[in-house]
Short mmCIF file of C-alpha atoms in Angstrom, two decimals:
data_model
loop_
_atom_site.label_atom_id
_atom_site.label_comp_id
_atom_site.label_asym_id
_atom_site.label_seq_id
_atom_site.Cartn_x
_atom_site.Cartn_y
_atom_site.Cartn_z
CA MET A 1112 -27.48 2.12 -43.19
CA VAL A 1113 -30.33 2.64 -40.75
CA ASP A 1114 -30.50 3.88 -37.16
CA ARG A 1115 -27.43 6.05 -37.64
CA LEU A 1116 -28.77 8.38 -34.94
CA LYS A 1117 -30.44 5.78 -32.75
CA GLY A 1118 -30.76 6.93 -29.14
CA LYS A 1119 -29.72 10.50 -29.92
CA VAL A 1120 -31.69 13.68 -29.28
CA ALA A 1121 -31.55 16.35 -31.97
CA ILE A 1122 -32.67 19.97 -32.02
CA VAL A 1123 -33.39 21.44 -35.45
CA THR A 1124 -33.98 25.18 -35.66
CA GLY A 1125 -35.95 26.45 -38.62
CA ALA A 1126 -37.57 23.02 -38.78
CA GLY A 1127 -40.62 24.24 -40.68
CA SER A 1128 -40.90 25.31 -44.31
CA SER A 1129 -41.77 28.82 -45.43
CA GLY A 1130 -44.11 27.48 -48.12
CA PRO A 1131 -45.38 24.28 -49.72
CA GLY A 1132 -42.73 21.60 -50.00
CA VAL A 1133 -39.69 20.64 -47.97
CA GLY A 1134 -36.96 23.04 -46.91
CA ASN A 1135 -33.54 22.26 -45.46
CA GLY A 1136 -34.61 22.26 -41.81
CA LYS A 1137 -37.74 20.21 -42.42
CA ALA A 1138 -35.80 17.62 -44.41
CA ALA A 1139 -33.11 17.39 -41.72
CA ALA A 1140 -35.68 16.88 -38.97
CA ILE A 1141 -37.44 14.13 -40.94
CA LEU A 1142 -34.22 12.30 -41.79
CA PHE A 1143 -32.84 12.61 -38.26
CA ALA A 1144 -36.04 10.97 -37.00
CA ARG A 1145 -35.91 8.26 -39.66
CA GLU A 1146 -32.38 7.49 -38.51
CA GLY A 1147 -33.56 6.97 -34.94
CA ALA A 1148 -33.23 10.36 -33.25
CA SER A 1149 -35.86 12.03 -31.10
CA VAL A 1150 -36.23 15.47 -32.67
CA LEU A 1151 -37.24 18.81 -31.20
CA CYS A 1152 -38.56 20.79 -34.18
CA VAL A 1153 -38.09 24.49 -33.48
CA ASP A 1154 -39.55 27.28 -35.61
CA ILE A 1155 -40.64 30.83 -35.00
CA VAL A 1156 -44.01 29.85 -36.52
CA GLU A 1157 -45.45 27.00 -34.47
CA GLU A 1158 -47.71 25.75 -37.26
CA ARG A 1159 -44.70 25.09 -39.47
CA ALA A 1160 -42.98 23.07 -36.77
CA LEU A 1161 -46.18 21.12 -36.14
CA GLU A 1162 -46.41 20.21 -39.84
CA THR A 1163 -42.94 18.68 -39.65
CA VAL A 1164 -43.80 16.83 -36.45
CA ALA A 1165 -46.93 15.42 -38.07
CA ILE A 1166 -44.88 13.95 -40.92
CA ILE A 1167 -42.40 12.42 -38.48
CA GLU A 1168 -45.09 10.95 -36.27
CA ASP A 1169 -47.02 9.60 -39.25
CA GLU A 1170 -43.88 7.61 -40.10
CA GLY A 1171 -43.84 6.16 -36.59
CA ASN A 1172 -40.93 8.25 -35.34
CA VAL A 1173 -40.48 10.63 -32.40
CA ALA A 1174 -40.66 14.42 -32.51
CA SER A 1175 -42.25 17.42 -30.85
CA ALA A 1176 -42.64 21.08 -31.75
CA LEU A 1177 -41.51 24.27 -30.05
CA ALA A 1178 -42.20 27.84 -31.12
CA ALA A 1179 -39.15 29.98 -30.36
CA ASP A 1180 -37.28 33.02 -31.64
CA VAL A 1181 -33.70 31.78 -31.61
CA THR A 1182 -32.28 35.28 -32.10
CA ARG A 1183 -32.96 35.80 -28.37
CA ARG A 1184 -30.82 34.23 -25.64
CA SER A 1185 -33.75 33.55 -23.33
CA GLU A 1186 -35.58 31.69 -26.11
CA CYS A 1187 -32.53 29.54 -26.86
CA GLN A 1188 -32.21 28.69 -23.19
CA ARG A 1189 -35.89 27.75 -23.17
CA MET A 1190 -35.29 25.59 -26.24
CA ALA A 1191 -32.48 23.67 -24.55
CA ALA A 1192 -34.57 23.25 -21.41
CA ALA A 1193 -37.47 21.87 -23.46
CA ALA A 1194 -35.23 19.27 -25.11
CA LEU A 1195 -33.90 18.18 -21.73
CA GLU A 1196 -37.35 18.03 -20.17
CA ARG A 1197 -38.85 16.04 -23.03
CA TYR A 1198 -35.96 13.75 -23.96
CA GLY A 1199 -33.35 13.94 -21.18
CA ARG A 1200 -30.30 14.97 -23.20
CA ILE A 1201 -29.04 16.89 -26.25
CA ASP A 1202 -26.73 15.22 -28.75
CA VAL A 1203 -27.23 17.17 -31.96
CA LEU A 1204 -27.96 20.79 -32.84
CA GLN A 1205 -28.76 21.70 -36.43
CA ASN A 1206 -28.57 25.49 -36.80
CA ASN A 1207 -30.75 26.03 -39.83
CA VAL A 1208 -32.33 29.46 -39.38
CA GLY A 1209 -31.51 31.94 -42.13
CA ILE A 1210 -33.01 34.56 -44.43
CA PRO A 1211 -31.96 35.71 -47.93
CA SER A 1212 -31.13 39.18 -49.18
CA ARG A 1213 -30.40 40.71 -52.56
CA GLN A 1214 -29.55 44.27 -51.55
CA ALA A 1215 -26.40 45.64 -53.17
CA LEU A 1216 -23.90 47.81 -51.32
CA PRO A 1217 -25.45 51.18 -52.31
CA ASP A 1218 -28.91 50.07 -51.23
CA ILE A 1219 -28.53 48.13 -48.00
CA THR A 1220 -29.67 49.89 -44.85
CA GLU A 1221 -28.25 49.63 -41.36
CA GLU A 1222 -31.48 48.01 -40.24
CA GLU A 1223 -31.36 45.32 -42.94
CA TRP A 1224 -27.68 44.63 -42.30
CA ASP A 1225 -28.27 44.22 -38.57
CA HIS A 1226 -31.33 42.05 -39.16
CA HIS A 1227 -29.42 39.62 -41.37
CA MET A 1228 -26.53 39.33 -38.94
CA THR A 1229 -28.99 38.75 -36.11
CA VAL A 1230 -30.95 36.02 -37.87
CA ASN A 1231 -28.18 34.32 -39.84
CA VAL A 1232 -25.33 34.49 -37.33
CA ARG A 1233 -26.41 35.51 -33.83
CA SER A 1234 -29.07 32.80 -33.77
CA MET A 1235 -26.37 30.18 -34.23
CA VAL A 1236 -24.16 31.67 -31.53
CA LEU A 1237 -27.00 31.76 -29.01
CA ALA A 1238 -28.25 28.27 -29.84
CA ALA A 1239 -24.77 26.79 -29.51
CA GLN A 1240 -24.25 28.70 -26.28
CA ALA A 1241 -27.44 27.20 -24.89
CA VAL A 1242 -26.79 23.56 -25.78
CA ALA A 1243 -23.00 23.20 -25.48
CA PRO A 1244 -22.87 22.80 -21.66
CA HIS A 1245 -25.46 20.02 -21.83
CA MET A 1246 -23.64 18.26 -24.66
CA ALA A 1247 -20.40 18.47 -22.70
CA ALA A 1248 -22.06 17.03 -19.59
CA ALA A 1249 -23.34 14.10 -21.66
CA GLY A 1250 -19.90 13.35 -23.12
CA GLY A 1251 -20.05 15.24 -26.39
CA GLY A 1252 -22.24 16.04 -29.36
CA SER A 1253 -22.43 17.50 -32.82
CA ILE A 1254 -23.37 20.98 -34.01
CA VAL A 1255 -24.15 21.44 -37.70
CA ASN A 1256 -24.36 25.00 -39.03
CA LEU A 1257 -26.07 25.77 -42.34
CA SER A 1258 -24.00 28.13 -44.46
CA SER A 1259 -24.19 28.55 -48.26
CA ILE A 1260 -22.18 28.48 -51.45
CA ALA A 1261 -22.63 32.26 -51.19
CA ALA A 1262 -20.02 32.19 -48.41
CA VAL A 1263 -17.29 31.64 -50.99
CA ARG A 1264 -18.90 32.80 -54.25
CA ALA A 1265 -20.41 36.18 -55.11
CA TYR A 1266 -23.87 34.74 -55.67
CA PRO A 1267 -26.02 36.53 -56.26
CA PRO A 1268 -23.60 39.41 -56.86
CA THR A 1269 -25.87 41.86 -55.06
CA SER A 1270 -26.35 39.90 -51.83
CA THR A 1271 -24.12 41.98 -49.56
CA ALA A 1272 -25.59 40.99 -46.19
CA TYR A 1273 -26.39 37.39 -47.10
CA THR A 1274 -22.93 36.61 -48.46
CA THR A 1275 -21.26 38.26 -45.50
CA SER A 1276 -23.44 36.47 -42.96
CA LYS A 1277 -22.92 33.06 -44.55
CA SER A 1278 -19.16 33.65 -44.59
CA ALA A 1279 -19.42 34.50 -40.90
CA VAL A 1280 -21.06 31.11 -40.31
CA LEU A 1281 -17.90 29.42 -41.63
CA GLY A 1282 -15.75 31.48 -39.27
CA LEU A 1283 -18.08 30.73 -36.38
CA THR A 1284 -17.88 27.02 -37.18
CA VAL A 1285 -14.09 27.05 -36.95
CA ALA A 1286 -14.13 29.16 -33.78
CA LEU A 1287 -16.58 26.86 -32.00
CA ALA A 1288 -14.76 23.74 -33.15
CA GLY A 1289 -11.60 25.13 -31.59
CA GLN A 1290 -13.30 25.88 -28.30
CA LEU A 1291 -15.54 22.83 -27.92
CA GLY A 1292 -13.31 20.03 -29.16
CA LYS A 1293 -11.99 19.41 -25.65
CA ASP A 1294 -15.55 18.50 -24.66
CA ARG A 1295 -15.90 16.08 -27.60
CA ILE A 1296 -18.33 18.44 -29.28
CA ARG A 1297 -17.81 18.51 -33.02
CA VAL A 1298 -18.82 21.61 -35.00
CA ASN A 1299 -19.12 21.52 -38.78
CA ALA A 1300 -20.94 23.39 -41.52
CA VAL A 1301 -22.93 22.37 -44.56
CA ALA A 1302 -22.84 24.82 -47.47
CA PRO A 1303 -25.71 24.20 -49.90
CA GLY A 1304 -25.48 25.20 -53.52
CA GLN A 1305 -28.41 26.33 -55.63
CA VAL A 1306 -30.94 24.02 -54.05
CA TYR A 1307 -34.62 24.28 -54.89
CA THR A 1308 -36.59 24.88 -51.69
CA PRO A 1309 -39.81 26.68 -50.67
CA LEU A 1310 -37.68 29.68 -49.66
CA VAL A 1311 -36.43 30.32 -53.21
CA ALA A 1312 -39.39 28.98 -55.19
CA PRO A 1313 -41.42 32.24 -55.27
CA ARG A 1314 -38.49 34.15 -56.80
CA LEU A 1315 -37.80 31.75 -59.67
CA SER A 1316 -39.25 31.61 -63.15
CA PRO A 1317 -39.27 28.20 -64.88
CA GLU A 1318 -36.31 29.37 -66.94
CA GLY A 1319 -34.46 30.57 -63.86
CA ARG A 1320 -35.07 27.29 -62.11
CA GLN A 1321 -33.68 25.35 -65.06
CA GLU A 1322 -30.62 27.60 -65.24
CA ARG A 1323 -29.91 27.02 -61.55
CA ALA A 1324 -30.43 23.28 -61.88
CA THR A 1325 -27.75 22.98 -64.55
CA SER A 1326 -25.24 25.48 -63.14
CA GLY A 1327 -23.08 22.87 -61.40
CA LEU A 1328 -20.84 20.12 -62.67
CA ILE A 1329 -23.67 17.66 -61.99
CA LYS A 1330 -26.51 18.78 -64.25
CA GLU A 1331 -29.33 17.90 -61.88
CA GLU A 1332 -31.41 19.95 -59.49
CA GLY A 1333 -30.49 19.73 -55.83
CA THR A 1334 -33.13 19.41 -53.13
CA ALA A 1335 -33.34 19.85 -49.39
CA TRP A 1336 -32.92 16.08 -49.05
CA ASP A 1337 -29.40 16.34 -50.48
CA ILE A 1338 -28.54 18.86 -47.78
CA ALA A 1339 -30.21 16.82 -45.06
CA TRP A 1340 -28.24 13.66 -45.87
CA ALA A 1341 -25.03 15.65 -45.42
CA SER A 1342 -26.34 16.79 -42.05
CA VAL A 1343 -27.15 13.21 -41.06
CA PHE A 1344 -23.54 12.24 -41.74
CA LEU A 1345 -22.15 15.13 -39.70
CA ALA A 1346 -24.61 14.47 -36.87
CA SER A 1347 -23.76 10.77 -36.72
CA ASP A 1348 -20.84 8.94 -35.16
CA GLU A 1349 -19.58 8.19 -38.68
CA SER A 1350 -18.02 11.66 -38.59
CA ARG A 1351 -16.56 11.25 -35.08
CA TRP A 1352 -13.12 12.50 -36.18
CA ILE A 1353 -14.33 15.45 -38.25
CA THR A 1354 -14.65 18.95 -36.84
CA GLY A 1355 -14.17 22.52 -38.00
CA GLN A 1356 -14.95 21.56 -41.59
CA THR A 1357 -17.36 22.75 -44.27
CA LEU A 1358 -19.08 20.22 -46.50
CA PHE A 1359 -20.12 21.82 -49.79
CA VAL A 1360 -23.23 20.18 -51.22
CA ASP A 1361 -23.43 22.13 -54.45
CA ALA A 1362 -23.10 19.86 -57.51
CA GLY A 1363 -19.49 21.02 -57.77
CA ILE A 1364 -20.07 24.77 -58.15
CA SER A 1365 -17.40 25.53 -55.55
CA ALA A 1366 -14.91 23.38 -57.51
CA ALA A 1367 -15.60 24.88 -60.92
CA ILE A 1368 -14.14 27.82 -62.81
CA PRO A 1369 -16.91 30.42 -63.27
CA GLY A 1370 -18.08 30.30 -66.87
CA GLY A 1371 -16.16 27.10 -67.50
CA ALA A 1372 -12.51 26.50 -68.28
CA PRO A 1373 -11.10 28.21 -71.39
CA ARG A 1374 -10.87 25.89 -74.35
CA PRO A 1375 -7.53 25.35 -76.07
CA PRO A 1376 -7.20 26.74 -79.57
CA ALA A 1377 -8.36 24.41 -82.34
#
C-alpha cells in the first residue's frame, strides 16, 4: 500500500541519528513521509534533524526540522505550536526519545536514575500532554511510544534504569489510552528487540553483533526499518480499532523460552 498517511501531520521526536546510519526515529520520519505525511522532525541536536529532513526532501516529500529538548514542558509546547503553524494540525506523535544504561543496582546513582526517567519517560508524558488537545480538536489521532524488549526481559541484566523506564512506557501507554480514547486518540507502543542501530553500534564487537542477530526465533538481524514499519501501521487508519497495546518487533524473543526449550530425553 502507498499513501497510508496521506494528508496527516506527524511529529517524530528523536528524529535524528546519534551516528552514521539510520536509527528508529529517523526511519520512522522517512517512512511516514513516504506514506504521505508531513513530518516535523524534532531532535535536541538540530543538525541531526536536518539530516533526516534532507533525505525526506530529496525523495520529494514534506518535512521540516525543529531543535527541542522534549524533557521540558515549554519545549514540548513550542514543538506542538510549530507543527500547527507549519502544517495546521497534528495527527500523529511518535515518542522516540530514549537513552540506554547498563548500570547495575549497586552502581546506579540517584542522578543517573533521575536522568533516565526524565529522558525515557517524562519526555513522552510532556509531548503527549502538548499534542493531545490539538488531536482531540481535530477529531482524533495516534500516539506511538517506543519501548523495548527490555520492558519485559532482563536484558541486559544490569540495565536497572533502562529496563525500569521502558516498563514505565508500557504503563504510560495503557494509562493514556484509557484517558484519551474518548477523544478518538489511540495510544500504542512498539517494543523493539535487539535491533542494530547507530545507538548500539559503538558498543558491539562483530561477534556480539552476530550473537544479537541470531538471538531470536527469526535468525536475521533487525533494523530500524522493521521498527518504523510497525509505527506506520499504528499511525495509520489501518489500526483504527487498536489502542493500549504493545507491538513487539523482536524476531520472537518475547515469545521464546530463554536458552531454548528443554529437549526430551533420547
